Every structure is written in structure tokens, then in C-alpha cells.
Amino acid sequence: MNTDTPRAPGCPLPHQGRELVQLGHGAGGRLTAELLDTTVLPALGGPPAGPLEDAALLPGDGELVVSTDSFVVSPLFFPGGDIGSLAVHGTVNDLAMRGAAPLALTLAVIAEEGLPLAELRAVLDSAGRAARGAGVPVVTGDTKVVGRGAADRLFLNTTGIGRRIAGLSPSAAGARPGDAVLLSGPIGLHGTAVLSTREGLGFDTDIASDSRPLHRLVHALAPYGSAVHALRDPTRGGLATALNELARDSALLVEIDEAALPVPPAVAAACDLLGLDPLIVANEGCLVAFVAPEHADDALGALRAHPEGEGAVRIGSAAAGPAGRVVVRTLVGARRIVDLPLGEQLPRIC
């Protein structure tokens, strides 16, 4: 005898009440913040005393900085880079956003059974070239192989150790009212390059990732020392996420000018076709700097003097309030709020 309770035709299955990890939890937006606040940080001792940064000062040492990151980008190779160079650049840049120069890297490999050795060699060769180009040695690592279907071809994990550059102590909570908001280069290149390659959209002939190390740009800002209040590289979640995090942690209003945003025409066309906002598209080779207004022009000139920052522009300013809000002045003169992205529109970007 069947004792199951019959369901009316068309009724949905009962709600199981289970919470599941979603792609959006790794997007760097609201779901990521929620996961950190409700699951990760409570399990690891609670939230830190200060803001969540791209890298952390080692306990008991005011000069050494550490950062770790995992890279799951799909596809492994894309115009302008690959998972190997991206892993090195991303970790070097996280150190740089705390005002640190890289001293050493670790590199761990998780490969899926069946990955062609030629692809693994190409990725590791690229990581080695990127590390040498950044002037940082890879000093240790690890290799694991998992069964077919247990991973998507290849994942990399990197940890970086750096030392603070003399005079620099930027922090996500350090931005101040009146600060100029500087952007070192065009936005949207990395995310659209990866997405176009993955989906075969054809934009890869016009768009290449901006993946590159940024510690030399940060060195260029060192003469302005304490006037450099905050730095952030707008990776996952794009410029929108970076500015919202800085506005929140520094309790400021950030206002930017849409006309000043350096969006390459090919990126604008791709975003228009796909219904994306360039402000949320990932970048891997530009930084945002909050600089005291009296030093803004000189800092901008210092950025422009380097190839990595030749396209640097001033995109806005910070004000006292309302705190934690980002506003963009549109091309037609209106003002709109820029929120943290909610979910994951571009998964597996880094």
C-alpha cells in the first residue's frame, strides 16, 4: 500500500529548508558579504577589529603583510592572460592595496585527472614569467590531483607575503571627506574578455584582459605618503563593489562622474549587448586611490608616468554623507545610487 500523501497536480515540492551555497556567494557583492558575516567570520573567531582588507598585517608586526587567494577562472586561457599569470598578478595586487611590495609567493595546484600536461606546463610557465616580471620569487607550493569530475580542469591557490612601502599605510577605513577618487585605467576589460572567450561571443578580437601587477604604481604614490588614504583594485564585482566597500568602511559618500569613467568602446558595446553595467564587470589591472585633494593632481601625474597608469583619471570625490553610499552623476545630469551587486552575473572570472 502506498502511504505517500498525494500532491495536487502542479504543486511544487515541499520546501526542504536547507541553505545552499550559490555562485553569487563568490561574486564579491552582497551575497559574499552575507556569507562572511553569517558563516565564515563567526567560525574563525568573529569579525576583525577593523575593516576587511585585501591583505592583512601579520600579528605582532607592523610591516609584513599577507594575502591568500584561489583562482578558478574558466576558460584557463583568455586574451591578455591565463589562470597562471592571473594568480600571480592578483596576489601581488592584493598586497599592493595595503601599500606593500611583494617579497615571496606560494603556489598550490589542484588539477583534475585528464588535464593535458601541455596545458599544465603552459599555465605554470606563465605563472613563472609573471612572478619574474613582478620581481617576486615563488618559494613553496603544493600539488594535488583529484578524480575526473571532482574539479573543473585546474584550480590555483596563491599566498603572498609583502612588506609595507615606507610612508604608505592605506586602509579601507582611511578615506576622508574631500578626497579625490583616482582610477588608474580603463574598466571592464578583464570580465568581458573572459566572458567573450567562454561563450564564443567574438569580442575577444577587440578586448584583452588588463591583468598585470600594480605594485609599481603603488610605489609611484609613495612620495605622497599619508595623503594616500585608501587603495583598492576593483576585481570581483567591479568598480561598484570596490567603491561601496570603501564608502561603507570609511563611512563616507562617494560621488563619481559617469562622463569621467574610462570605459573602452568595445567594452561598452559588449556590456550593452549583454545587458551588463561596466561598473560591475571585473578588472585585474587597475586600482582606485582615495587621495587628499591638495595632492590629487601630483598623484595623478605620478600614475600617468608609468605604463600601467598612463590612462589614469580623476573620477569623483568623497564627502561626509550620507555614509556608505555611492552615487554616480549620469551623462544627462541625473544622480543614481550604485549598489553592491546582488548575485553573480559573471561567474568564474578570477
PDB file of C-alpha atoms in Angstrom, residues 51-344:
ATOM      1  CA  PRO A  51      37.600  46.562   8.098  1.00  0.00           C
ATOM      2  CA  LEU A  52      38.061  43.544   5.845  1.00  0.00           C
ATOM      3  CA  GLU A  53      41.054  44.367   3.654  1.00  0.00           C
ATOM      4  CA  ASP A  54      42.606  42.821   0.555  1.00  0.00           C
ATOM      5  CA  ALA A  55      45.568  41.790   2.732  1.00  0.00           C
ATOM      6  CA  ALA A  56      46.293  41.691   6.451  1.00  0.00           C
ATOM      7  CA  LEU A  57      49.150  42.851   8.652  1.00  0.00           C
ATOM      8  CA  LEU A  58      50.806  39.886  10.352  1.00  0.00           C
ATOM      9  CA  PRO A  59      50.094  39.869  14.096  1.00  0.00           C
ATOM     10  CA  GLY A  60      52.896  41.433  16.089  1.00  0.00           C
ATOM     11  CA  ASP A  61      54.486  43.051  13.040  1.00  0.00           C
ATOM     12  CA  GLY A  62      53.500  46.413  11.606  1.00  0.00           C
ATOM     13  CA  GLU A  63      55.390  45.962   8.333  1.00  0.00           C
ATOM     14  CA  LEU A  64      54.752  42.446   6.998  1.00  0.00           C
ATOM     15  CA  VAL A  65      51.539  41.841   5.054  1.00  0.00           C
ATOM     16  CA  VAL A  66      49.935  38.553   3.967  1.00  0.00           C
ATOM     17  CA  SER A  67      47.220  37.722   1.440  1.00  0.00           C
ATOM     18  CA  THR A  68      45.838  34.489   0.008  1.00  0.00           C
ATOM     19  CA  ASP A  69      43.609  33.844  -2.984  1.00  0.00           C
ATOM     20  CA  SER A  70      42.222  30.997  -5.089  1.00  0.00           C
ATOM     21  CA  PHE A  71      41.687  31.151  -8.832  1.00  0.00           C
ATOM     22  CA  VAL A  72      39.005  29.165 -10.655  1.00  0.00           C
ATOM     23  CA  VAL A  73      38.709  31.155 -13.886  1.00  0.00           C
ATOM     24  CA  SER A  74      37.066  29.493 -16.876  1.00  0.00           C
ATOM     25  CA  PRO A  75      38.466  29.221 -19.520  1.00  0.00           C
ATOM     26  CA  LEU A  76      42.052  28.705 -18.379  1.00  0.00           C
ATOM     27  CA  PHE A  77      43.382  30.823 -21.266  1.00  0.00           C
ATOM     28  CA  PHE A  78      41.892  34.104 -22.479  1.00  0.00           C
ATOM     29  CA  PRO A  79      43.066  37.165 -24.434  1.00  0.00           C
ATOM     30  CA  GLY A  80      45.598  39.036 -22.324  1.00  0.00           C
ATOM     31  CA  GLY A  81      46.366  36.245 -19.875  1.00  0.00           C
ATOM     32  CA  ASP A  82      45.616  32.899 -18.314  1.00  0.00           C
ATOM     33  CA  ILE A  83      44.986  31.389 -14.889  1.00  0.00           C
ATOM     34  CA  GLY A  84      48.737  31.250 -14.151  1.00  0.00           C
ATOM     35  CA  SER A  85      49.619  34.906 -14.717  1.00  0.00           C
ATOM     36  CA  LEU A  86      46.285  35.939 -13.192  1.00  0.00           C
ATOM     37  CA  ALA A  87      47.089  34.096  -9.948  1.00  0.00           C
ATOM     38  CA  VAL A  88      50.413  35.898  -9.591  1.00  0.00           C
ATOM     39  CA  HIS A  89      49.087  39.315 -10.542  1.00  0.00           C
ATOM     40  CA  GLY A  90      46.030  39.021  -8.326  1.00  0.00           C
ATOM     41  CA  THR A  91      48.042  38.189  -5.230  1.00  0.00           C
ATOM     42  CA  VAL A  92      50.720  40.819  -5.867  1.00  0.00           C
ATOM     43  CA  ASN A  93      47.946  43.375  -6.298  1.00  0.00           C
ATOM     44  CA  ASP A  94      46.195  42.436  -3.057  1.00  0.00           C
ATOM     45  CA  LEU A  95      49.452  43.080  -1.215  1.00  0.00           C
ATOM     46  CA  ALA A  96      49.891  46.362  -3.064  1.00  0.00           C
ATOM     47  CA  MET A  97      46.464  47.588  -1.968  1.00  0.00           C
ATOM     48  CA  ARG A  98      47.808  47.591   1.600  1.00  0.00           C
ATOM     49  CA  GLY A  99      50.794  49.623   0.427  1.00  0.00           C
ATOM     50  CA  ALA A 100      53.124  46.593   0.357  1.00  0.00           C
ATOM     51  CA  ALA A 101      55.788  45.403  -2.062  1.00  0.00           C
ATOM     52  CA  PRO A 102      55.821  41.616  -2.679  1.00  0.00           C
ATOM     53  CA  LEU A 103      58.557  39.545  -1.019  1.00  0.00           C
ATOM     54  CA  ALA A 104      57.515  35.949  -1.773  1.00  0.00           C
ATOM     55  CA  LEU A 105      54.681  33.832  -3.165  1.00  0.00           C
ATOM     56  CA  THR A 106      53.398  30.313  -2.696  1.00  0.00           C
ATOM     57  CA  LEU A 107      51.606  28.446  -5.485  1.00  0.00           C
ATOM     58  CA  ALA A 108      49.365  25.412  -4.998  1.00  0.00           C
ATOM     59  CA  VAL A 109      47.922  23.375  -7.883  1.00  0.00           C
ATOM     60  CA  ILE A 110      44.694  21.348  -7.819  1.00  0.00           C
ATOM     61  CA  ALA A 111      44.450  19.514 -11.147  1.00  0.00           C
ATOM     62  CA  GLU A 112      41.710  17.262 -12.430  1.00  0.00           C
ATOM     63  CA  GLU A 113      42.660  13.840 -13.712  1.00  0.00           C
ATOM     64  CA  GLY A 114      42.818  14.011 -17.505  1.00  0.00           C
ATOM     65  CA  LEU A 115      44.111  17.577 -17.773  1.00  0.00           C
ATOM     66  CA  PRO A 116      46.619  17.632 -20.662  1.00  0.00           C
ATOM     67  CA  LEU A 117      50.146  18.034 -19.298  1.00  0.00           C
ATOM     68  CA  ALA A 118      50.838  20.540 -22.073  1.00  0.00           C
ATOM     69  CA  GLU A 119      48.177  22.847 -20.607  1.00  0.00           C
ATOM     70  CA  LEU A 120      49.562  22.477 -17.094  1.00  0.00           C
ATOM     71  CA  ARG A 121      53.064  23.293 -18.362  1.00  0.00           C
ATOM     72  CA  ALA A 122      51.758  26.355 -20.206  1.00  0.00           C
ATOM     73  CA  VAL A 123      49.967  27.641 -17.104  1.00  0.00           C
ATOM     74  CA  LEU A 124      52.965  27.102 -14.823  1.00  0.00           C
ATOM     75  CA  ASP A 125      55.360  28.643 -17.354  1.00  0.00           C
ATOM     76  CA  SER A 126      53.079  31.687 -17.489  1.00  0.00           C
ATOM     77  CA  ALA A 127      52.948  31.910 -13.684  1.00  0.00           C
ATOM     78  CA  GLY A 128      56.745  31.750 -13.567  1.00  0.00           C
ATOM     79  CA  ARG A 129      57.127  34.521 -16.141  1.00  0.00           C
ATOM     80  CA  ALA A 130      54.601  36.682 -14.278  1.00  0.00           C
ATOM     81  CA  ALA A 131      56.440  36.172 -10.977  1.00  0.00           C
ATOM     82  CA  ARG A 132      59.797  37.047 -12.531  1.00  0.00           C
ATOM     83  CA  GLY A 133      58.232  40.078 -14.193  1.00  0.00           C
ATOM     84  CA  ALA A 134      56.930  41.252 -10.829  1.00  0.00           C
ATOM     85  CA  GLY A 135      60.288  40.605  -9.191  1.00  0.00           C
ATOM     86  CA  VAL A 136      58.929  38.130  -6.635  1.00  0.00           C
ATOM     87  CA  PRO A 137      60.063  34.519  -6.116  1.00  0.00           C
ATOM     88  CA  VAL A 138      57.724  31.547  -5.755  1.00  0.00           C
ATOM     89  CA  VAL A 139      59.256  29.913  -2.672  1.00  0.00           C
ATOM     90  CA  THR A 140      56.976  26.955  -1.951  1.00  0.00           C
ATOM     91  CA  GLY A 141      53.780  25.265  -3.058  1.00  0.00           C
ATOM     92  CA  ASP A 142      51.751  22.084  -3.305  1.00  0.00           C
ATOM     93  CA  THR A 143      50.293  19.799  -5.975  1.00  0.00           C
ATOM     94  CA  LYS A 144      47.111  17.754  -5.720  1.00  0.00           C
ATOM     95  CA  VAL A 145      45.249  15.699  -8.346  1.00  0.00           C
ATOM     96  CA  VAL A 146      41.543  14.891  -7.964  1.00  0.00           C
ATOM     97  CA  GLY A 147      39.377  12.451  -9.904  1.00  0.00           C
ATOM     98  CA  ARG A 148      37.559  13.249 -13.105  1.00  0.00           C
ATOM     99  CA  GLY A 149      34.566  15.433 -12.372  1.00  0.00           C
ATOM    100  CA  ALA A 150      35.810  16.467  -8.917  1.00  0.00           C
ATOM    101  CA  ALA A 151      37.161  19.812 -10.235  1.00  0.00           C
ATOM    102  CA  ASP A 152      36.943  21.815 -13.434  1.00  0.00           C
ATOM    103  CA  ARG A 153      40.336  21.056 -15.003  1.00  0.00           C
ATOM    104  CA  LEU A 154      42.614  23.284 -12.870  1.00  0.00           C
ATOM    105  CA  PHE A 155      42.426  25.495  -9.785  1.00  0.00           C
ATOM    106  CA  LEU A 156      45.323  27.517  -8.358  1.00  0.00           C
ATOM    107  CA  ASN A 157      45.862  28.939  -4.879  1.00  0.00           C
ATOM    108  CA  THR A 158      48.460  31.582  -4.091  1.00  0.00           C
ATOM    109  CA  THR A 159      49.625  33.226  -0.898  1.00  0.00           C
ATOM    110  CA  GLY A 160      51.750  36.351  -0.878  1.00  0.00           C
ATOM    111  CA  ILE A 161      53.972  37.939   1.747  1.00  0.00           C
ATOM    112  CA  GLY A 162      54.863  41.609   1.366  1.00  0.00           C
ATOM    113  CA  ARG A 163      56.474  44.466   3.259  1.00  0.00           C
ATOM    114  CA  ARG A 164      54.911  47.893   3.652  1.00  0.00           C
ATOM    115  CA  ILE A 165      56.456  50.569   1.425  1.00  0.00           C
ATOM    116  CA  ALA A 166      57.907  53.315   3.610  1.00  0.00           C
ATOM    117  CA  GLY A 167      55.394  56.073   4.273  1.00  0.00           C
ATOM    118  CA  LEU A 168      52.326  54.228   2.961  1.00  0.00           C
ATOM    119  CA  SER A 169      49.549  52.911   5.224  1.00  0.00           C
ATOM    120  CA  PRO A 170      46.357  52.866   3.127  1.00  0.00           C
ATOM    121  CA  SER A 171      43.253  51.265   4.598  1.00  0.00           C
ATOM    122  CA  ALA A 172      39.675  50.646   3.507  1.00  0.00           C
ATOM    123  CA  ALA A 173      38.653  52.721   6.533  1.00  0.00           C
ATOM    124  CA  GLY A 174      41.126  55.505   5.787  1.00  0.00           C
ATOM    125  CA  ALA A 175      39.310  57.578   3.151  1.00  0.00           C
ATOM    126  CA  ARG A 176      38.282  61.088   4.261  1.00  0.00           C
ATOM    127  CA  PRO A 177      35.779  63.758   3.221  1.00  0.00           C
ATOM    128  CA  GLY A 178      37.144  65.824   0.347  1.00  0.00           C
ATOM    129  CA  ASP A 179      39.376  63.053  -1.009  1.00  0.00           C
ATOM    130  CA  ALA A 180      39.810  62.853  -4.754  1.00  0.00           C
ATOM    131  CA  VAL A 181      38.918  59.454  -6.226  1.00  0.00           C
ATOM    132  CA  LEU A 182      41.507  58.423  -8.812  1.00  0.00           C
ATOM    133  CA  LEU A 183      41.265  55.455 -11.182  1.00  0.00           C
ATOM    134  CA  SER A 184      44.471  54.180 -12.800  1.00  0.00           C
ATOM    135  CA  GLY A 185      42.996  52.898 -16.057  1.00  0.00           C
ATOM    136  CA  PRO A 186      40.039  51.664 -18.113  1.00  0.00           C
ATOM    137  CA  ILE A 187      37.427  49.369 -16.599  1.00  0.00           C
ATOM    138  CA  GLY A 188      35.639  46.230 -17.783  1.00  0.00           C
ATOM    139  CA  LEU A 189      38.402  44.677 -19.891  1.00  0.00           C
ATOM    140  CA  HIS A 190      39.074  41.526 -17.883  1.00  0.00           C
ATOM    141  CA  GLY A 191      35.477  40.452 -17.299  1.00  0.00           C
ATOM    142  CA  THR A 192      34.358  40.990 -20.885  1.00  0.00           C
ATOM    143  CA  ALA A 193      37.474  39.289 -22.305  1.00  0.00           C
ATOM    144  CA  VAL A 194      36.911  36.162 -20.192  1.00  0.00           C
ATOM    145  CA  LEU A 195      33.175  36.073 -20.835  1.00  0.00           C
ATOM    146  CA  SER A 196      33.582  36.580 -24.582  1.00  0.00           C
ATOM    147  CA  THR A 197      36.098  33.731 -24.812  1.00  0.00           C
ATOM    148  CA  ARG A 198      33.995  31.406 -22.672  1.00  0.00           C
ATOM    149  CA  GLU A 199      30.784  31.993 -24.595  1.00  0.00           C
ATOM    150  CA  GLY A 200      32.307  32.468 -28.047  1.00  0.00           C
ATOM    151  CA  LEU A 201      30.833  35.946 -28.433  1.00  0.00           C
ATOM    152  CA  GLY A 202      33.543  37.262 -30.735  1.00  0.00           C
ATOM    153  CA  PHE A 203      34.547  40.276 -28.652  1.00  0.00           C
ATOM    154  CA  ASP A 204      37.896  38.612 -27.892  1.00  0.00           C
ATOM    155  CA  THR A 205      39.255  40.063 -31.136  1.00  0.00           C
ATOM    156  CA  ASP A 206      38.791  43.589 -29.713  1.00  0.00           C
ATOM    157  CA  ILE A 207      39.137  43.083 -25.945  1.00  0.00           C
ATOM    158  CA  ALA A 208      42.010  41.684 -23.902  1.00  0.00           C
ATOM    159  CA  SER A 209      42.254  41.322 -20.144  1.00  0.00           C
ATOM    160  CA  ASP A 210      44.086  44.085 -18.277  1.00  0.00           C
ATOM    161  CA  SER A 211      45.746  41.530 -15.965  1.00  0.00           C
ATOM    162  CA  ARG A 212      49.051  42.973 -14.688  1.00  0.00           C
ATOM    163  CA  PRO A 213      50.875  43.748 -11.425  1.00  0.00           C
ATOM    164  CA  LEU A 214      50.177  47.102  -9.784  1.00  0.00           C
ATOM    165  CA  HIS A 215      52.853  47.340  -7.076  1.00  0.00           C
ATOM    166  CA  ARG A 216      54.978  49.679  -9.181  1.00  0.00           C
ATOM    167  CA  LEU A 217      52.051  52.099  -9.426  1.00  0.00           C
ATOM    168  CA  VAL A 218      51.723  51.981  -5.657  1.00  0.00           C
ATOM    169  CA  HIS A 219      55.457  52.699  -5.368  1.00  0.00           C
ATOM    170  CA  ALA A 220      54.833  55.774  -7.533  1.00  0.00           C
ATOM    171  CA  LEU A 221      52.370  57.051  -4.907  1.00  0.00           C
ATOM    172  CA  ALA A 222      54.845  56.586  -2.038  1.00  0.00           C
ATOM    173  CA  PRO A 223      56.118  60.212  -2.137  1.00  0.00           C
ATOM    174  CA  TYR A 224      52.615  61.335  -1.119  1.00  0.00           C
ATOM    175  CA  GLY A 225      52.696  59.028   1.909  1.00  0.00           C
ATOM    176  CA  SER A 226      49.938  59.760   4.395  1.00  0.00           C
ATOM    177  CA  ALA A 227      47.954  61.664   1.738  1.00  0.00           C
ATOM    178  CA  VAL A 228      47.174  58.286   0.098  1.00  0.00           C
ATOM    179  CA  HIS A 229      44.297  57.249   2.334  1.00  0.00           C
ATOM    180  CA  ALA A 230      42.821  54.165   0.643  1.00  0.00           C
ATOM    181  CA  LEU A 231      43.602  51.815  -2.245  1.00  0.00           C
ATOM    182  CA  ARG A 232      41.518  49.040  -3.773  1.00  0.00           C
ATOM    183  CA  ASP A 233      41.699  47.020  -7.002  1.00  0.00           C
ATOM    184  CA  PRO A 234      38.180  46.532  -8.401  1.00  0.00           C
ATOM    185  CA  THR A 235      38.226  42.814  -9.189  1.00  0.00           C
ATOM    186  CA  ARG A 236      35.134  40.700  -8.414  1.00  0.00           C
ATOM    187  CA  GLY A 237      32.051  42.905  -8.530  1.00  0.00           C
ATOM    188  CA  GLY A 238      33.966  45.602 -10.389  1.00  0.00           C
ATOM    189  CA  LEU A 239      34.257  49.272  -9.544  1.00  0.00           C
ATOM    190  CA  ALA A 240      30.790  49.299  -7.981  1.00  0.00           C
ATOM    191  CA  THR A 241      31.806  46.801  -5.292  1.00  0.00           C
ATOM    192  CA  ALA A 242      35.173  48.446  -4.590  1.00  0.00           C
ATOM    193  CA  LEU A 243      33.634  51.892  -4.108  1.00  0.00           C
ATOM    194  CA  ASN A 244      30.763  50.574  -1.987  1.00  0.00           C
ATOM    195  CA  GLU A 245      33.178  48.749   0.309  1.00  0.00           C
ATOM    196  CA  LEU A 246      35.334  51.836   0.752  1.00  0.00           C
ATOM    197  CA  ALA A 247      32.294  54.069   1.298  1.00  0.00           C
ATOM    198  CA  ARG A 248      30.976  51.651   3.927  1.00  0.00           C
ATOM    199  CA  ASP A 249      34.249  51.115   5.788  1.00  0.00           C
ATOM    200  CA  SER A 250      35.194  54.810   5.751  1.00  0.00           C
ATOM    201  CA  ALA A 251      31.606  55.969   6.487  1.00  0.00           C
ATOM    202  CA  LEU A 252      31.577  58.331   3.510  1.00  0.00           C
ATOM    203  CA  LEU A 253      29.522  59.307   0.498  1.00  0.00           C
ATOM    204  CA  VAL A 254      31.369  58.656  -2.764  1.00  0.00           C
ATOM    205  CA  GLU A 255      30.209  60.542  -5.830  1.00  0.00           C
ATOM    206  CA  ILE A 256      31.584  59.718  -9.275  1.00  0.00           C
ATOM    207  CA  ASP A 257      31.042  61.257 -12.707  1.00  0.00           C
ATOM    208  CA  GLU A 258      29.866  58.916 -15.447  1.00  0.00           C
ATOM    209  CA  ALA A 259      31.447  61.137 -18.099  1.00  0.00           C
ATOM    210  CA  ALA A 260      34.866  60.632 -16.482  1.00  0.00           C
ATOM    211  CA  LEU A 261      34.703  56.829 -16.380  1.00  0.00           C
ATOM    212  CA  PRO A 262      37.176  55.281 -18.853  1.00  0.00           C
ATOM    213  CA  VAL A 263      35.060  52.568 -20.486  1.00  0.00           C
ATOM    214  CA  PRO A 264      36.644  51.344 -23.752  1.00  0.00           C
ATOM    215  CA  PRO A 265      34.198  51.404 -26.707  1.00  0.00           C
ATOM    216  CA  ALA A 266      34.448  47.625 -27.217  1.00  0.00           C
ATOM    217  CA  VAL A 267      33.620  47.042 -23.527  1.00  0.00           C
ATOM    218  CA  ALA A 268      30.693  49.449 -23.735  1.00  0.00           C
ATOM    219  CA  ALA A 269      29.391  47.606 -26.821  1.00  0.00           C
ATOM    220  CA  ALA A 270      29.737  44.204 -25.158  1.00  0.00           C
ATOM    221  CA  CYS A 271      28.012  45.374 -21.977  1.00  0.00           C
ATOM    222  CA  ASP A 272      25.214  46.975 -23.982  1.00  0.00           C
ATOM    223  CA  LEU A 273      24.658  43.735 -25.899  1.00  0.00           C
ATOM    224  CA  LEU A 274      24.709  41.581 -22.759  1.00  0.00           C
ATOM    225  CA  GLY A 275      22.757  43.943 -20.520  1.00  0.00           C
ATOM    226  CA  LEU A 276      25.680  44.457 -18.133  1.00  0.00           C
ATOM    227  CA  ASP A 277      26.743  47.583 -16.262  1.00  0.00           C
ATOM    228  CA  PRO A 278      30.502  48.216 -16.802  1.00  0.00           C
ATOM    229  CA  LEU A 279      30.668  49.269 -13.148  1.00  0.00           C
ATOM    230  CA  ILE A 280      30.139  45.660 -12.008  1.00  0.00           C
ATOM    231  CA  VAL A 281      32.479  43.975 -14.500  1.00  0.00           C
ATOM    232  CA  ALA A 282      35.718  42.584 -13.045  1.00  0.00           C
ATOM    233  CA  ASN A 283      39.098  44.212 -13.609  1.00  0.00           C
ATOM    234  CA  GLU A 284      42.580  42.824 -12.938  1.00  0.00           C
ATOM    235  CA  GLY A 285      44.906  45.693 -13.819  1.00  0.00           C
ATOM    236  CA  CYS A 286      43.629  48.957 -12.356  1.00  0.00           C
ATOM    237  CA  LEU A 287      43.346  50.489  -8.921  1.00  0.00           C
ATOM    238  CA  VAL A 288      41.214  53.064  -7.131  1.00  0.00           C
ATOM    239  CA  ALA A 289      43.007  55.574  -4.912  1.00  0.00           C
ATOM    240  CA  PHE A 290      41.493  58.000  -2.405  1.00  0.00           C
ATOM    241  CA  VAL A 291      43.972  60.859  -2.120  1.00  0.00           C
ATOM    242  CA  ALA A 292      43.929  64.127  -0.180  1.00  0.00           C
ATOM    243  CA  PRO A 293      42.694  66.840  -2.590  1.00  0.00           C
ATOM    244  CA  GLU A 294      45.801  69.021  -2.320  1.00  0.00           C
ATOM    245  CA  HIS A 295      47.926  66.131  -3.648  1.00  0.00           C
ATOM    246  CA  ALA A 296      45.468  64.751  -6.205  1.00  0.00           C
ATOM    247  CA  ASP A 297      46.971  66.371  -9.314  1.00  0.00           C
ATOM    248  CA  ASP A 298      50.506  65.331  -8.403  1.00  0.00           C
ATOM    249  CA  ALA A 299      49.390  61.788  -7.600  1.00  0.00           C
ATOM    250  CA  LEU A 300      47.556  61.609 -10.921  1.00  0.00           C
ATOM    251  CA  GLY A 301      50.701  62.707 -12.715  1.00  0.00           C
ATOM    252  CA  ALA A 302      52.728  60.071 -10.893  1.00  0.00           C
ATOM    253  CA  LEU A 303      50.318  57.351 -12.006  1.00  0.00           C
ATOM    254  CA  ARG A 304      50.332  58.562 -15.600  1.00  0.00           C
ATOM    255  CA  ALA A 305      54.144  58.442 -15.691  1.00  0.00           C
ATOM    256  CA  HIS A 306      54.005  54.616 -15.658  1.00  0.00           C
ATOM    257  CA  PRO A 307      52.711  52.369 -18.456  1.00  0.00           C
ATOM    258  CA  GLU A 308      50.273  50.714 -16.040  1.00  0.00           C
ATOM    259  CA  GLY A 309      48.729  54.080 -15.204  1.00  0.00           C
ATOM    260  CA  GLU A 310      49.001  56.094 -18.403  1.00  0.00           C
ATOM    261  CA  GLY A 311      45.199  56.184 -18.623  1.00  0.00           C
ATOM    262  CA  ALA A 312      44.678  57.367 -15.031  1.00  0.00           C
ATOM    263  CA  VAL A 313      41.821  59.817 -14.450  1.00  0.00           C
ATOM    264  CA  ARG A 314      40.014  61.524 -11.604  1.00  0.00           C
ATOM    265  CA  ILE A 315      36.502  60.085 -11.465  1.00  0.00           C
ATOM    266  CA  GLY A 316      34.969  61.734  -8.401  1.00  0.00           C
ATOM    267  CA  SER A 317      35.316  62.708  -4.772  1.00  0.00           C
ATOM    268  CA  ALA A 318      34.325  61.719  -1.253  1.00  0.00           C
ATOM    269  CA  ALA A 319      32.024  63.653   1.071  1.00  0.00           C
ATOM    270  CA  ALA A 320      30.819  63.368   4.663  1.00  0.00           C
ATOM    271  CA  GLY A 321      27.469  61.758   3.993  1.00  0.00           C
ATOM    272  CA  PRO A 322      25.129  60.044   3.746  1.00  0.00           C
ATOM    273  CA  ALA A 323      27.659  57.459   4.870  1.00  0.00           C
ATOM    274  CA  GLY A 324      28.149  54.220   2.966  1.00  0.00           C
ATOM    275  CA  ARG A 325      26.550  55.404  -0.262  1.00  0.00           C
ATOM    276  CA  VAL A 326      27.915  55.586  -3.807  1.00  0.00           C
ATOM    277  CA  VAL A 327      26.266  57.937  -6.303  1.00  0.00           C
ATOM    278  CA  VAL A 328      27.016  58.448  -9.982  1.00  0.00           C
ATOM    279  CA  ARG A 329      26.265  61.662 -11.872  1.00  0.00           C
ATOM    280  CA  THR A 330      24.915  60.419 -15.192  1.00  0.00           C
ATOM    281  CA  LEU A 331      25.542  61.828 -18.643  1.00  0.00           C
ATOM    282  CA  VAL A 332      22.150  63.561 -18.572  1.00  0.00           C
ATOM    283  CA  GLY A 333      22.840  65.259 -15.253  1.00  0.00           C
ATOM    284  CA  ALA A 334      20.793  62.970 -13.011  1.00  0.00           C
ATOM    285  CA  ARG A 335      22.143  61.167  -9.961  1.00  0.00           C
ATOM    286  CA  ARG A 336      21.641  57.463  -9.308  1.00  0.00           C
ATOM    287  CA  ILE A 337      22.713  55.223  -6.464  1.00  0.00           C
ATOM    288  CA  VAL A 338      25.236  52.490  -7.280  1.00  0.00           C
ATOM    289  CA  ASP A 339      24.522  49.437  -5.129  1.00  0.00           C
ATOM    290  CA  LEU A 340      26.576  46.376  -4.368  1.00  0.00           C
ATOM    291  CA  PRO A 341      25.826  43.671  -6.955  1.00  0.00           C
ATOM    292  CA  LEU A 342      23.415  41.132  -5.513  1.00  0.00           C
ATOM    293  CA  GLY A 343      24.303  37.944  -7.351  1.00  0.00           C
ATOM    294  CA  GLU A 344      26.825  36.567  -9.820  1.00  0.00           C
TER     295      GLU A 344
END
